[in-house]
mmCIF file of C-alpha atoms in Angstrom:
data_model
loop_
_atom_site.group_PDB
_atom_site.id
_atom_site.type_symbol
_atom_site.label_atom_id
_atom_site.label_comp_id
_atom_site.label_asym_id
_atom_site.label_seq_id
_atom_site.Cartn_x
_atom_site.Cartn_y
_atom_site.Cartn_z
ATOM 1 C CA MET T 27 -21.581 -36.710 -81.945
ATOM 2 C CA ASN T 28 -19.905 -33.415 -81.530
ATOM 3 C CA ILE T 29 -17.724 -33.552 -78.436
ATOM 4 C CA ASN T 30 -15.818 -30.479 -79.340
ATOM 5 C CA ALA T 31 -18.967 -28.471 -78.996
ATOM 6 C CA TYR T 32 -18.888 -29.085 -75.218
ATOM 7 C CA ILE T 33 -15.353 -27.840 -74.886
ATOM 8 C CA ASN T 34 -16.248 -24.639 -76.632
ATOM 9 C CA ASN T 35 -19.243 -24.143 -74.363
ATOM 10 C CA THR T 36 -17.301 -24.509 -71.124
ATOM 11 C CA LYS T 37 -15.827 -21.105 -71.776
ATOM 12 C CA ILE T 38 -19.168 -19.683 -70.705
ATOM 13 C CA PHE T 39 -18.881 -21.402 -67.341
ATOM 14 C CA ASN T 40 -15.450 -19.988 -66.776
ATOM 15 C CA GLU T 41 -16.741 -16.505 -67.407
ATOM 16 C CA LEU T 42 -19.588 -17.043 -64.958
ATOM 17 C CA GLN T 43 -17.289 -18.325 -62.258
ATOM 18 C CA LYS T 44 -14.994 -15.356 -62.573
ATOM 19 C CA ASN T 45 -17.885 -12.935 -62.220
ATOM 20 C CA GLN T 46 -19.198 -14.812 -59.194
ATOM 21 C CA LEU T 47 -15.825 -14.631 -57.418
ATOM 22 C CA GLN T 48 -15.574 -10.923 -58.026
ATOM 23 C CA LYS T 49 -19.028 -10.371 -56.582
ATOM 24 C CA ASN T 50 -18.323 -12.504 -53.485
ATOM 25 C CA THR T 51 -15.098 -10.734 -52.600
ATOM 26 C CA SER T 52 -16.740 -7.341 -52.821
ATOM 27 C CA GLU T 53 -19.584 -8.584 -50.608
ATOM 28 C CA ASP T 54 -17.188 -9.976 -48.000
ATOM 29 C CA ASN T 55 -15.748 -6.579 -47.394
ATOM 30 C CA GLU T 56 -19.160 -5.184 -46.604
ATOM 31 C CA LYS T 57 -20.493 -8.205 -44.770
ATOM 32 C CA ASN T 58 -19.112 -7.405 -41.320
ATOM 33 C CA VAL T 59 -20.606 -3.951 -41.396
ATOM 34 C CA SER T 60 -24.124 -4.818 -42.557
ATOM 35 C CA PHE T 61 -24.825 -7.895 -40.456
ATOM 36 C CA LEU T 62 -26.442 -5.914 -37.669
ATOM 37 C CA ASP T 63 -28.510 -3.917 -40.138
ATOM 38 C CA THR T 64 -29.636 -7.075 -41.881
ATOM 39 C CA LEU T 65 -30.605 -8.558 -38.542
ATOM 40 C CA LYS T 66 -32.595 -5.485 -37.585
ATOM 41 C CA ASP T 67 -34.335 -5.404 -40.957
ATOM 42 C CA LYS T 68 -35.326 -9.030 -40.768
ATOM 43 C CA LEU T 69 -36.606 -8.716 -37.222
ATOM 44 C CA ASN T 70 -38.712 -5.771 -38.330
ATOM 45 C CA GLU T 71 -40.094 -7.909 -41.106
ATOM 46 C CA VAL T 72 -40.995 -10.629 -38.608
ATOM 47 C CA ASN T 73 -42.773 -8.027 -36.500
ATOM 48 C CA ASP T 74 -44.588 -6.723 -39.572
ATOM 49 C CA LYS T 75 -45.834 -10.197 -40.278
ATOM 50 C CA GLN T 76 -47.218 -10.482 -36.745
ATOM 51 C CA ILE T 77 -48.960 -7.137 -37.080
ATOM 52 C CA GLU T 78 -50.392 -8.117 -40.445
ATOM 53 C CA ALA T 79 -51.742 -11.377 -39.038
ATOM 54 C CA ASP T 80 -53.372 -9.560 -36.121
ATOM 55 C CA ASP T 81 -54.817 -6.943 -38.438
ATOM 56 C CA LEU T 82 -56.345 -9.542 -40.748
ATOM 57 C CA THR T 83 -57.798 -11.430 -37.769
ATOM 58 C CA GLN T 84 -59.437 -8.279 -36.452
ATOM 59 C CA LYS T 85 -60.842 -7.496 -39.884
ATOM 60 C CA PHE T 86 -62.179 -11.037 -40.159
ATOM 61 C CA ILE T 87 -63.996 -10.798 -36.828
ATOM 62 C CA LYS T 88 -65.439 -7.398 -37.675
ATOM 63 C CA GLY T 89 -66.723 -8.764 -40.956
ATOM 64 C CA GLU T 90 -64.539 -6.736 -43.325
ATOM 65 C CA GLU T 91 -62.444 -9.659 -44.563
ATOM 66 C CA ASP T 92 -64.143 -12.132 -46.847
ATOM 67 C CA ASP T 93 -61.429 -14.737 -47.385
ATOM 68 C CA VAL T 94 -60.799 -16.999 -44.456
ATOM 69 C CA HIS T 95 -57.806 -18.630 -46.170
ATOM 70 C CA LYS T 96 -55.996 -15.290 -46.195
ATOM 71 C CA VAL T 97 -56.395 -15.046 -42.448
ATOM 72 C CA MET T 98 -55.203 -18.612 -41.856
ATOM 73 C CA LEU T 99 -52.228 -18.216 -44.180
ATOM 74 C CA SER T 100 -51.128 -14.941 -42.643
ATOM 75 C CA THR T 101 -51.271 -16.475 -39.158
ATOM 76 C CA GLU T 102 -49.219 -19.434 -40.313
ATOM 77 C CA GLU T 103 -46.647 -17.222 -41.991
ATOM 78 C CA ALA T 104 -46.314 -15.085 -38.882
ATOM 79 C CA LYS T 105 -45.900 -18.170 -36.720
ATOM 80 C CA MET T 106 -43.254 -19.695 -38.966
ATOM 81 C CA SER T 107 -41.292 -16.465 -39.243
ATOM 82 C CA LEU T 108 -41.240 -16.084 -35.475
ATOM 83 C CA GLU T 109 -40.204 -19.707 -34.994
ATOM 84 C CA LEU T 110 -37.399 -19.245 -37.484
ATOM 85 C CA ALA T 111 -36.250 -16.088 -35.725
ATOM 86 C CA VAL T 112 -36.227 -17.886 -32.366
ATOM 87 C CA GLN T 113 -34.184 -20.760 -33.766
ATOM 88 C CA ILE T 114 -31.699 -18.370 -35.333
ATOM 89 C CA ARG T 115 -31.384 -16.588 -32.002
ATOM 90 C CA ASN T 116 -30.700 -19.920 -30.316
ATOM 91 C CA LYS T 117 -28.014 -20.717 -32.849
ATOM 92 C CA LEU T 118 -26.392 -17.319 -32.372
ATOM 93 C CA ILE T 119 -26.350 -17.805 -28.610
ATOM 94 C CA ASP T 120 -24.839 -21.264 -29.008
ATOM 95 C CA ALA T 121 -22.171 -19.831 -31.286
ATOM 96 C CA TYR T 122 -21.419 -17.112 -28.750
ATOM 97 C CA GLU T 123 -21.138 -19.604 -25.895
ATOM 98 C CA GLU T 124 -18.894 -21.815 -27.994
ATOM 99 C CA PHE T 125 -16.805 -18.780 -28.729
ATOM 100 C CA ASN T 126 -16.517 -18.017 -25.013
ATOM 101 C CA ARG T 127 -15.408 -21.541 -24.259
ATOM 102 C CA MET T 128 -12.430 -21.189 -26.530
ATOM 103 C CA GLN T 129 -9.173 -21.091 -24.643
ATOM 104 C CA ILE T 130 -6.665 -18.586 -25.735
ATOM 105 C CA MET N 10 -73.057 -10.845 -39.571
ATOM 106 C CA ASN N 11 -70.198 -11.962 -41.669
ATOM 107 C CA ASN N 12 -69.779 -11.607 -45.419
ATOM 108 C CA VAL N 13 -67.764 -14.793 -45.373
ATOM 109 C CA PHE N 14 -70.956 -16.807 -45.109
ATOM 110 C CA ARG N 15 -72.837 -14.871 -47.743
ATOM 111 C CA GLY N 16 -72.743 -17.823 -50.087
ATOM 112 C CA MET N 17 -74.362 -20.038 -47.489
ATOM 113 C CA ARG N 18 -77.083 -17.475 -46.901
ATOM 114 C CA ILE N 19 -77.761 -17.295 -50.617
ATOM 115 C CA SER N 20 -78.244 -21.068 -50.691
ATOM 116 C CA SER N 21 -80.519 -20.760 -47.694
ATOM 117 C CA SER N 22 -82.669 -18.227 -49.528
ATOM 118 C CA GLY N 23 -82.995 -20.779 -52.323
ATOM 119 C CA LEU N 24 -84.137 -23.359 -49.791
ATOM 120 C CA THR N 25 -86.769 -21.008 -48.411
ATOM 121 C CA ALA N 26 -88.055 -20.212 -51.886
ATOM 122 C CA GLU N 27 -88.331 -23.877 -52.850
ATOM 123 C CA ARG N 28 -90.109 -24.645 -49.607
ATOM 124 C CA LEU N 29 -92.675 -21.952 -50.401
ATOM 125 C CA ARG N 30 -93.126 -23.380 -53.878
ATOM 126 C CA MET N 31 -93.731 -26.818 -52.379
ATOM 127 C CA ASP N 32 -96.407 -25.305 -50.171
ATOM 128 C CA THR N 33 -98.245 -23.870 -53.155
ATOM 129 C CA ILE N 34 -97.917 -27.144 -55.087
ATOM 130 C CA SER N 35 -99.346 -29.073 -52.135
ATOM 131 C CA SER N 36 -102.201 -26.585 -51.891
ATOM 132 C CA ASN N 37 -102.912 -26.940 -55.607
ATOM 133 C CA ILE N 38 -102.909 -30.740 -55.498
ATOM 134 C CA ALA N 39 -105.123 -30.858 -52.427
ATOM 135 C CA ASN N 40 -107.619 -28.423 -53.989
ATOM 136 C CA ALA N 41 -107.613 -29.910 -57.475
ATOM 137 C CA THR N 42 -111.349 -30.525 -57.472
ATOM 138 C CA THR N 43 -112.543 -27.805 -55.086
ATOM 139 C CA THR N 44 -115.546 -26.128 -56.671
ATOM 140 C CA ARG N 45 -116.428 -23.900 -53.728
ATOM 141 C CA GLY N 46 -113.520 -21.625 -53.026
ATOM 142 C CA LYS N 47 -113.184 -17.936 -52.278
ATOM 143 C CA ASN N 48 -116.124 -15.704 -53.265
ATOM 144 C CA GLY N 49 -118.118 -18.728 -54.370
ATOM 145 C CA GLN N 50 -115.750 -19.304 -57.276
ATOM 146 C CA PRO N 51 -113.873 -22.555 -57.767
ATOM 147 C CA TYR N 52 -110.320 -22.817 -56.442
ATOM 148 C CA ILE N 53 -107.848 -20.938 -58.592
ATOM 149 C CA ARG N 54 -104.370 -22.385 -59.033
ATOM 150 C CA LYS N 55 -101.714 -20.597 -57.018
ATOM 151 C CA VAL N 56 -98.226 -19.795 -58.248
ATOM 152 C CA ALA N 57 -95.311 -18.659 -56.106
ATOM 153 C CA VAL N 58 -93.494 -15.731 -57.683
ATOM 154 C CA PHE N 59 -89.757 -15.310 -57.105
ATOM 155 C CA GLN N 60 -87.496 -12.374 -57.675
ATOM 156 C CA GLU N 61 -83.743 -11.997 -57.585
ATOM 157 C CA ASN N 62 -82.827 -10.438 -54.298
ATOM 158 C CA LEU N 63 -80.536 -7.506 -54.986
ATOM 159 C CA GLN N 64 -79.922 -5.172 -52.159
ATOM 160 C CA GLU N 65 -78.159 -1.877 -51.790
ATOM 161 C CA GLU N 66 -75.422 -2.439 -49.302
ATOM 162 C CA LEU N 67 -72.991 -0.020 -47.733
ATOM 163 C CA ASP N 68 -69.573 -1.159 -48.892
ATOM 164 C CA LYS N 69 -67.329 -0.821 -45.873
ATOM 165 C CA THR N 70 -64.094 -0.373 -47.798
ATOM 166 C CA SER N 71 -65.111 2.333 -50.245
ATOM 167 C CA GLY N 72 -67.959 3.900 -48.274
ATOM 168 C CA THR N 73 -70.372 3.860 -51.207
ATOM 169 C CA TYR N 74 -73.567 1.944 -51.763
ATOM 170 C CA LYS N 75 -73.405 -0.874 -54.234
ATOM 171 C CA THR N 76 -75.842 -3.596 -55.184
ATOM 172 C CA SER N 77 -74.967 -7.017 -53.913
ATOM 173 C CA PHE N 78 -76.690 -10.237 -54.768
ATOM 174 C CA LYS N 79 -78.399 -12.013 -51.934
ATOM 175 C CA GLY N 80 -80.052 -14.924 -53.694
ATOM 176 C CA VAL N 81 -83.759 -15.210 -54.282
ATOM 177 C CA LYS N 82 -86.742 -13.565 -52.666
ATOM 178 C CA ALA N 83 -90.321 -14.743 -52.716
ATOM 179 C CA VAL N 84 -92.418 -11.797 -53.827
ATOM 180 C CA GLY N 85 -95.784 -13.382 -53.245
ATOM 181 C CA ILE N 86 -98.290 -16.037 -54.099
ATOM 182 C CA GLU N 87 -100.397 -15.067 -57.058
ATOM 183 C CA ASP N 88 -103.318 -16.565 -58.885
ATOM 184 C CA ASP N 89 -102.897 -18.340 -62.173
ATOM 185 C CA ALA N 90 -104.887 -16.467 -64.839
ATOM 186 C CA SER N 91 -105.405 -19.404 -67.176
ATOM 187 C CA PRO N 92 -109.056 -20.312 -67.869
ATOM 188 C CA LEU N 93 -110.956 -22.721 -65.652
ATOM 189 C CA ARG N 94 -111.970 -26.106 -66.992
ATOM 190 C CA ARG N 95 -115.577 -26.901 -67.721
ATOM 191 C CA VAL N 96 -116.511 -30.503 -67.112
ATOM 192 C CA TYR N 97 -119.824 -32.049 -68.087
ATOM 193 C CA ASP N 98 -121.352 -33.599 -64.955
ATOM 194 C CA PRO N 99 -125.099 -32.922 -64.499
ATOM 195 C CA SER N 100 -125.257 -34.876 -61.237
ATOM 196 C CA HIS N 101 -122.866 -32.472 -59.464
ATOM 197 C CA PRO N 102 -124.563 -30.094 -56.967
ATOM 198 C CA ASP N 103 -122.676 -27.142 -58.476
ATOM 199 C CA ALA N 104 -123.618 -27.897 -62.091
ATOM 200 C CA ASP N 105 -125.065 -24.946 -63.969
ATOM 201 C CA LYS N 106 -128.152 -24.969 -66.248
ATOM 202 C CA GLU N 107 -126.389 -26.836 -69.075
ATOM 203 C CA GLY N 108 -124.924 -29.435 -66.713
ATOM 204 C CA TYR N 109 -121.362 -28.141 -66.809
ATOM 205 C CA VAL N 110 -119.256 -27.746 -63.686
ATOM 206 C CA THR N 111 -116.348 -25.281 -63.631
ATOM 207 C CA MET N 112 -113.385 -27.063 -62.128
ATOM 208 C CA PRO N 113 -110.131 -25.490 -60.929
ATOM 209 C CA ASN N 114 -107.446 -24.939 -63.544
ATOM 210 C CA VAL N 115 -105.144 -27.401 -61.786
ATOM 211 C CA ASN N 116 -103.517 -30.134 -63.860
ATOM 212 C CA ILE N 117 -102.303 -32.864 -61.508
ATOM 213 C CA LEU N 118 -99.578 -34.033 -63.857
ATOM 214 C CA ASN N 119 -98.123 -30.544 -64.131
ATOM 215 C CA GLU N 120 -98.160 -30.252 -60.373
ATOM 216 C CA MET N 121 -96.337 -33.566 -59.984
ATOM 217 C CA ALA N 122 -93.674 -32.469 -62.447
ATOM 218 C CA ASP N 123 -93.305 -29.171 -60.585
ATOM 219 C CA MET N 124 -93.006 -31.063 -57.349
ATOM 220 C CA ILE N 125 -90.125 -33.151 -58.657
ATOM 221 C CA ALA N 126 -88.395 -30.056 -59.991
ATOM 222 C CA SER N 127 -88.825 -28.298 -56.649
ATOM 223 C CA THR N 128 -87.413 -31.271 -54.729
ATOM 224 C CA ARG N 129 -84.372 -31.449 -56.973
ATOM 225 C CA ALA N 130 -83.811 -27.723 -56.645
ATOM 226 C CA TYR N 131 -83.980 -28.062 -52.859
ATOM 227 C CA GLU N 132 -81.404 -30.850 -52.931
ATOM 228 C CA ALA N 133 -79.158 -28.834 -55.227
ATOM 229 C CA ASN N 134 -79.240 -25.907 -52.822
ATOM 230 C CA VAL N 135 -78.393 -28.191 -49.918
ATOM 231 C CA ASN N 136 -75.459 -29.625 -51.874
ATOM 232 C CA SER N 137 -74.241 -26.155 -52.693
ATOM 233 C CA MET N 138 -74.318 -25.166 -49.057
ATOM 234 C CA ASN N 139 -72.488 -28.307 -47.985
ATOM 235 C CA ALA N 140 -69.799 -27.612 -50.562
ATOM 236 C CA GLN N 141 -69.236 -24.154 -49.150
ATOM 237 C CA LYS N 142 -69.173 -25.488 -45.614
ATOM 238 C CA ASN N 143 -66.530 -28.022 -46.622
ATOM 239 C CA MET N 144 -64.427 -25.352 -48.274
ATOM 240 C CA PHE N 145 -64.470 -23.240 -45.153
ATOM 241 C CA SER N 146 -63.585 -26.208 -42.950
ATOM 242 C CA LYS N 147 -60.715 -27.116 -45.234
ATOM 243 C CA ALA N 148 -59.391 -23.574 -45.068
ATOM 244 C CA LEU N 149 -59.292 -23.914 -41.280
ATOM 245 C CA GLU N 150 -56.949 -26.877 -41.703
ATOM 246 C CA ILE N 151 -54.213 -24.724 -43.233
ATOM 247 C CA GLY N 152 -51.009 -25.280 -41.361
ATOM 248 C CA ARG N 153 -52.191 -28.060 -39.083
ATOM 249 C CA MET B 26 -55.000 -7.899 -18.875
ATOM 250 C CA GLY B 27 -53.843 -11.356 -19.740
ATOM 251 C CA ILE B 28 -50.549 -13.005 -20.332
ATOM 252 C CA LEU B 29 -50.290 -11.683 -23.850
ATOM 253 C CA SER B 30 -49.442 -8.256 -22.519
ATOM 254 C CA ILE B 31 -46.012 -9.593 -21.622
ATOM 255 C CA ASN B 32 -44.715 -8.933 -25.097
ATOM 256 C CA GLY B 33 -45.791 -5.336 -24.676
ATOM 257 C CA SER B 34 -47.734 -5.101 -27.901
ATOM 258 C CA SER B 35 -51.172 -3.602 -27.531
ATOM 259 C CA ILE B 36 -52.158 -4.730 -31.003
ATOM 260 C CA SER B 37 -51.655 -8.350 -30.075
ATOM 261 C CA GLU B 38 -53.542 -7.794 -26.847
ATOM 262 C CA ASN B 39 -56.447 -6.125 -28.657
ATOM 263 C CA THR B 40 -56.705 -9.061 -31.017
ATOM 264 C CA TYR B 41 -56.648 -11.517 -28.146
ATOM 265 C CA ASN B 42 -59.428 -9.677 -26.311
ATOM 266 C CA LEU B 43 -61.393 -9.358 -29.503
ATOM 267 C CA LEU B 44 -61.091 -13.079 -30.128
ATOM 268 C CA LYS B 45 -62.320 -13.824 -26.619
ATOM 269 C CA LYS B 46 -65.325 -11.531 -26.973
ATOM 270 C CA SER B 47 -66.115 -12.898 -30.380
ATOM 271 C CA MET B 48 -66.190 -16.394 -28.956
ATOM 272 C CA ASP B 49 -68.595 -15.169 -26.277
ATOM 273 C CA ALA B 50 -70.847 -13.734 -28.982
ATOM 274 C CA SER B 51 -70.617 -16.931 -30.984
ATOM 275 C CA THR B 52 -71.630 -19.102 -28.036
ATOM 276 C CA LEU B 53 -74.573 -16.835 -27.273
ATOM 277 C CA ARG B 54 -75.608 -16.866 -30.917
ATOM 278 C CA SER B 55 -75.638 -20.656 -30.923
ATOM 279 C CA LYS B 56 -78.031 -20.680 -27.973
ATOM 280 C CA VAL B 57 -80.282 -18.031 -29.525
ATOM 281 C CA ILE B 58 -80.515 -19.958 -32.792
ATOM 282 C CA ALA B 59 -81.355 -23.138 -30.874
ATOM 283 C CA ASN B 60 -84.118 -21.205 -29.132
ATOM 284 C CA ASN B 61 -85.492 -20.030 -32.476
ATOM 285 C CA ILE B 62 -85.481 -23.556 -33.864
ATOM 286 C CA ALA B 63 -87.232 -24.886 -30.780
ATOM 287 C CA ASN B 64 -89.963 -22.268 -31.184
ATOM 288 C CA ILE B 65 -90.582 -22.914 -34.846
ATOM 289 C CA ASN B 66 -94.254 -23.661 -34.341
ATOM 290 C CA THR B 67 -95.029 -21.260 -31.520
ATOM 291 C CA LYS B 68 -97.872 -18.916 -32.393
ATOM 292 C CA GLY B 69 -96.833 -15.283 -32.467
ATOM 293 C CA TYR B 70 -93.160 -15.957 -31.739
ATOM 294 C CA LYS B 71 -90.734 -13.482 -33.290
ATOM 295 C CA LYS B 72 -87.186 -14.657 -33.830
ATOM 296 C CA LEU B 73 -84.224 -13.418 -31.806
ATOM 297 C CA TYR B 74 -80.770 -12.546 -33.034
ATOM 298 C CA VAL B 75 -77.451 -11.444 -31.548
ATOM 299 C CA THR B 76 -75.806 -8.149 -32.451
ATOM 300 C CA PHE B 77 -72.095 -7.887 -31.884
ATOM 301 C CA GLU B 78 -70.063 -7.235 -34.994
ATOM 302 C CA GLU B 79 -72.012 -4.116 -35.905
ATOM 303 C CA THR B 80 -71.345 -2.491 -32.544
ATOM 304 C CA LEU B 81 -67.681 -3.394 -32.857
ATOM 305 C CA ASN B 82 -66.866 -0.869 -35.529
ATOM 306 C CA ASP B 83 -68.205 1.942 -33.420
ATOM 307 C CA SER B 84 -66.408 0.953 -30.261
ATOM 308 C CA MET B 85 -63.046 0.253 -31.822
ATOM 309 C CA GLY B 86 -62.931 3.548 -33.643
ATOM 310 C CA LYS B 87 -63.703 6.813 -32.019
ATOM 311 C CA ASN B 88 -64.755 5.837 -28.540
ATOM 312 C CA THR B 89 -61.632 4.062 -27.315
ATOM 313 C CA LEU B 90 -59.521 6.125 -24.943
ATOM 314 C CA LYS B 91 -55.791 6.021 -25.276
ATOM 315 C CA THR B 92 -54.145 3.826 -22.676
ATOM 316 C CA ASP B 93 -50.462 3.290 -22.156
ATOM 317 C CA ASN B 94 -50.532 1.361 -18.925
ATOM 318 C CA ASN B 95 -52.205 -1.944 -18.313
ATOM 319 C CA LYS B 96 -53.958 -0.567 -15.268
ATOM 320 C CA HIS B 97 -55.763 2.127 -17.259
ATOM 321 C CA MET B 98 -59.458 1.549 -17.836
ATOM 322 C CA GLN B 99 -60.172 0.060 -21.211
ATOM 323 C CA THR B 100 -63.276 1.397 -22.894
ATOM 324 C CA GLY B 101 -65.124 -0.343 -25.634
ATOM 325 C CA SER B 102 -64.187 -3.737 -24.320
ATOM 326 C CA GLY B 103 -67.100 -4.283 -21.938
ATOM 327 C CA SER B 104 -69.464 -7.116 -22.660
ATOM 328 C CA SER B 105 -72.303 -4.655 -23.207
ATOM 329 C CA ASP B 106 -71.477 -4.840 -26.907
ATOM 330 C CA ILE B 107 -73.123 -8.230 -27.189
ATOM 331 C CA ALA B 108 -76.930 -7.878 -27.256
ATOM 332 C CA VAL B 109 -79.878 -10.077 -28.059
ATOM 333 C CA GLN B 110 -82.589 -8.406 -30.092
ATOM 334 C CA ARG B 111 -85.938 -9.406 -31.482
ATOM 335 C CA ASP B 112 -86.778 -9.277 -35.163
ATOM 336 C CA GLU B 113 -90.344 -7.973 -35.442
ATOM 337 C CA SER B 114 -90.757 -8.458 -39.185
ATOM 338 C CA THR B 115 -93.778 -10.261 -40.560
ATOM 339 C CA SER B 116 -93.710 -13.440 -42.556
ATOM 340 C CA MET B 117 -95.901 -15.354 -44.950
ATOM 341 C CA ARG B 118 -97.090 -17.602 -42.177
ATOM 342 C CA GLN B 119 -100.552 -17.225 -40.716
ATOM 343 C CA ASP B 120 -99.627 -17.966 -37.105
ATOM 344 C CA GLY B 121 -97.490 -14.824 -36.807
ATOM 345 C CA ASN B 122 -94.287 -16.835 -36.422
ATOM 346 C CA ASN B 123 -91.418 -15.480 -38.501
ATOM 347 C CA VAL B 124 -88.824 -18.213 -37.960
ATOM 348 C CA ASP B 125 -87.376 -19.565 -41.217
ATOM 349 C CA ILE B 126 -86.016 -23.046 -40.567
ATOM 350 C CA ASP B 127 -83.622 -22.995 -43.502
ATOM 351 C CA LEU B 128 -82.099 -19.689 -42.485
ATOM 352 C CA GLU B 129 -81.751 -20.785 -38.868
ATOM 353 C CA MET B 130 -80.036 -24.039 -39.841
ATOM 354 C CA THR B 131 -77.714 -22.150 -42.153
ATOM 355 C CA ASN B 132 -76.904 -19.652 -39.437
ATOM 356 C CA GLN B 133 -76.222 -22.472 -37.030
ATOM 357 C CA ALA B 134 -73.769 -24.071 -39.451
ATOM 358 C CA ALA B 135 -72.127 -20.741 -40.219
ATOM 359 C CA ASN B 136 -71.841 -19.941 -36.528
ATOM 360 C CA SER B 137 -70.154 -23.290 -35.802
ATOM 361 C CA LEU B 138 -67.656 -22.697 -38.561
ATOM 362 C CA MET B 139 -66.955 -19.224 -37.243
ATOM 363 C CA TYR B 140 -66.420 -20.628 -33.761
ATOM 364 C CA ASN B 141 -63.978 -23.207 -35.128
ATOM 365 C CA ALA B 142 -62.049 -20.488 -36.938
ATOM 366 C CA LEU B 143 -61.844 -18.385 -33.762
ATOM 367 C CA VAL B 144 -60.654 -21.352 -31.713
ATOM 368 C CA LYS B 145 -57.943 -22.065 -34.275
ATOM 369 C CA GLN B 146 -56.787 -18.470 -34.189
ATOM 370 C CA ILE B 147 -56.649 -18.341 -30.409
ATOM 371 C CA ASN B 148 -54.792 -21.658 -30.264
ATOM 372 C CA SER B 149 -52.306 -20.289 -32.730
ATOM 373 C CA LYS B 150 -51.718 -17.196 -30.622
ATOM 374 C CA ILE B 151 -51.378 -19.107 -27.374
ATOM 375 C CA SER B 152 -49.052 -21.731 -28.806
ATOM 376 C CA LEU B 153 -46.880 -19.000 -30.313
ATOM 377 C CA GLU B 154 -46.604 -17.266 -26.942
ATOM 378 C CA SER B 155 -45.681 -20.467 -25.151
ATOM 379 C CA TYR B 156 -43.143 -21.264 -27.873
ATOM 380 C CA VAL B 157 -41.433 -17.939 -27.319
ATOM 381 C CA ILE B 158 -41.521 -18.412 -23.552
ATOM 382 C CA ARG B 159 -39.914 -21.827 -23.898
ATOM 383 C CA GLY B 160 -37.259 -20.332 -26.137
ATOM 384 C CA GLY B 161 -38.049 -22.718 -28.903
ATOM 385 C CA LYS B 162 -36.733 -25.787 -27.143
#
């Protein structure tokens, strides 16, 4: 049994942790600025998913789409993305209301 | 109509073809000893001829014509060219001078074997269509 | 123009209308196929079929007028796109009847599956709308 081998290997973990911390601190500085952009991007993606689902459905009815599972999956993905977006919105509103309730 | 169900239509073309073959087999069996057929000749064994059904189809995505397979097509019912049997039976009204009667070139045992093969092919096509129907139905259950 | 115009997207509304019309065509097709099957032994009967999807591509492309208000007239969405036509081709049968029982049964099965798929899609759309209206609660 070579216990010392483990001790030598933990140096790798230390290196990794240091790199992670450096990355996180640099992200934190940018985080407040890009939250709105991230939100807008993700909402656009949700909208794109809806459009894609509608487009595939239309193609399916017209007879241009051969795979019915693609249509079903795209509809499901669109539905789940929208549900997730709605839940996130609810959470944001709750956080805002909680924030308002705080007494100075 | 939809390309989604093309597989089912291909199976259905197989069913139609097998049904036609069964018709010719039944006709052959029923007329196995008919000495007075068309033009005064004995009945001649009929064979259903099939051909792969390839059709030029306008491909909607690329705008060009390409051949697509659509199953099987019955081209026609043709006569079997094998020689007629001569049976010695002087008491038959249609016997010629030497007492031989020309009988149809139908072999009952061959027809029975063909009939079994045709029935199995029909069942196989039905199974194939059911499999496709099940696949489609299962796809509709995604997410529920 | 339907409750789905609330979200303001004309794509979603087009799909919804298309789904409704497609279900109309599917129901009609089911009746026409049943009629064909009932007339399988009628002398001289020529089978009927429903055209809908073929006319769709024409009407959704160049002939639709641009509308930006719900009260504008929508072209290409009238129910004149669904038509019943007769297939005058000949068959191997001697009584002049060109109904193929296997093809009709297959079409009936395919049509039912198509109808199920359309119902699922419309349910999905409607439940999504009501989810958003409820606010996810």
